[in-house]
Amino acid sequence: MAETADALEKRRKKLAFRSWHRGTREMDLLIGGFAAAHLSAFDSAELDAFEELLRQNDLDLYAWLAGRRAPPPEFESPVLDLFLNFKYSA
């Protein structure tokens, strides 16, 4: 069953909060900035993919962003592509 618009918005708000409260200021800015730029347009499946990214530790996510390591194939998605190409700007 598809999520209602209210349920999607509530989920987006929870994910946005989690994005800005990672534990390190650097990742707060990177992931929070990404969430601010993209969450409002994500559908349920994209929110699922983003939520899975949030479950990963900061060191792995940063290594993926910096190009030091390739993400595991199970994370391949349009959301991951957006994330890897995201450029934070203050």
CSV table of C-alpha atoms in Angstrom, one decimal:
chain,number,residue,atom,x,y,z
A,1,MET,CA,0.0,0.0,0.0
A,2,ALA,CA,1.3,3.4,-0.9
A,3,GLU,CA,2.1,5.9,1.8
A,4,THR,CA,-0.2,8.9,2.2
A,5,ALA,CA,1.2,12.4,1.6
A,6,ASP,CA,1.1,13.0,5.3
A,7,ALA,CA,3.0,9.8,6.1
A,8,LEU,CA,5.6,10.7,3.5
A,9,GLU,CA,6.0,14.2,4.9
A,10,LYS,CA,6.4,12.8,8.5
A,11,ARG,CA,9.0,10.4,7.2
A,12,ARG,CA,10.9,13.1,5.4
A,13,LYS,CA,11.0,15.2,8.6
A,14,LYS,CA,12.4,12.3,10.6
A,15,LEU,CA,15.0,11.5,8.0
A,16,ALA,CA,16.0,15.2,7.8
A,17,PHE,CA,16.5,15.3,11.6
A,18,ARG,CA,18.6,12.1,11.4
A,19,SER,CA,20.6,13.6,8.6
A,20,TRP,CA,21.6,16.7,10.6
A,21,HIS,CA,22.4,14.7,13.7
A,22,ARG,CA,25.1,12.2,12.6
A,23,GLY,CA,27.7,12.8,15.3
A,24,THR,CA,30.3,14.7,13.4
A,25,ARG,CA,29.8,18.2,12.2
A,26,GLU,CA,31.3,17.4,8.8
A,27,MET,CA,28.9,14.6,8.1
A,28,ASP,CA,26.0,16.6,9.5
A,29,LEU,CA,26.8,19.2,6.9
A,30,LEU,CA,27.2,16.8,4.0
A,31,ILE,CA,24.3,14.5,4.7
A,32,GLY,CA,22.1,17.2,6.1
A,33,GLY,CA,22.8,19.5,3.2
A,34,PHE,CA,22.0,16.6,0.8
A,35,ALA,CA,18.8,15.9,2.6
A,36,ALA,CA,17.8,19.6,2.5
A,37,ALA,CA,18.4,19.7,-1.2
A,38,HIS,CA,16.7,16.4,-2.1
A,39,LEU,CA,14.3,14.9,0.5
A,40,SER,CA,11.3,17.0,-0.5
A,41,ALA,CA,11.3,15.4,-4.0
A,42,PHE,CA,11.9,11.8,-2.9
A,43,ASP,CA,9.1,9.2,-3.2
A,44,SER,CA,8.7,6.3,-0.9
A,45,ALA,CA,11.3,4.0,-2.7
A,46,GLU,CA,13.8,6.8,-2.8
A,47,LEU,CA,13.3,7.4,0.9
A,48,ASP,CA,13.9,3.7,1.5
A,49,ALA,CA,17.3,4.0,-0.3
A,50,PHE,CA,18.2,7.2,1.6
A,51,GLU,CA,17.3,5.6,4.9
A,52,GLU,CA,19.6,2.6,4.1
A,53,LEU,CA,22.4,5.1,3.5
A,54,LEU,CA,21.7,6.7,6.9
A,55,ARG,CA,22.2,3.3,8.5
A,56,GLN,CA,25.9,3.2,7.3
A,57,ASN,CA,28.6,4.6,9.5
A,58,ASP,CA,30.1,8.0,8.8
A,59,LEU,CA,33.6,6.7,7.9
A,60,ASP,CA,32.2,4.5,5.1
A,61,LEU,CA,29.9,7.3,3.8
A,62,TYR,CA,32.8,9.7,3.8
A,63,ALA,CA,35.1,7.3,2.0
A,64,TRP,CA,32.4,6.8,-0.7
A,65,LEU,CA,32.0,10.6,-1.1
A,66,ALA,CA,35.7,11.2,-1.2
A,67,GLY,CA,36.2,8.4,-3.8
A,68,ARG,CA,38.5,6.5,-1.5
A,69,ARG,CA,36.3,3.4,-1.7
A,70,ALA,CA,33.5,2.3,-4.0
A,71,PRO,CA,30.2,1.7,-2.3
A,72,PRO,CA,29.1,-2.0,-2.2
A,73,PRO,CA,26.9,-3.0,-5.2
A,74,GLU,CA,23.8,-3.5,-3.0
A,75,PHE,CA,23.7,0.3,-2.4
A,76,GLU,CA,23.6,1.2,-6.1
A,77,SER,CA,20.6,3.4,-6.7
A,78,PRO,CA,19.7,6.8,-8.2
A,79,VAL,CA,19.7,8.1,-4.6
A,80,LEU,CA,23.3,6.9,-4.1
A,81,ASP,CA,24.3,8.6,-7.5
A,82,LEU,CA,22.8,11.9,-6.3
A,83,PHE,CA,24.6,11.6,-3.0
A,84,LEU,CA,28.0,10.8,-4.5
A,85,ASN,CA,27.6,13.8,-6.9
A,86,PHE,CA,26.3,16.2,-4.2
A,87,LYS,CA,28.5,19.2,-3.5
A,88,TYR,CA,27.8,21.0,-0.2
A,89,SER,CA,27.8,24.7,-0.4
A,90,ALA,CA,27.2,27.0,2.6
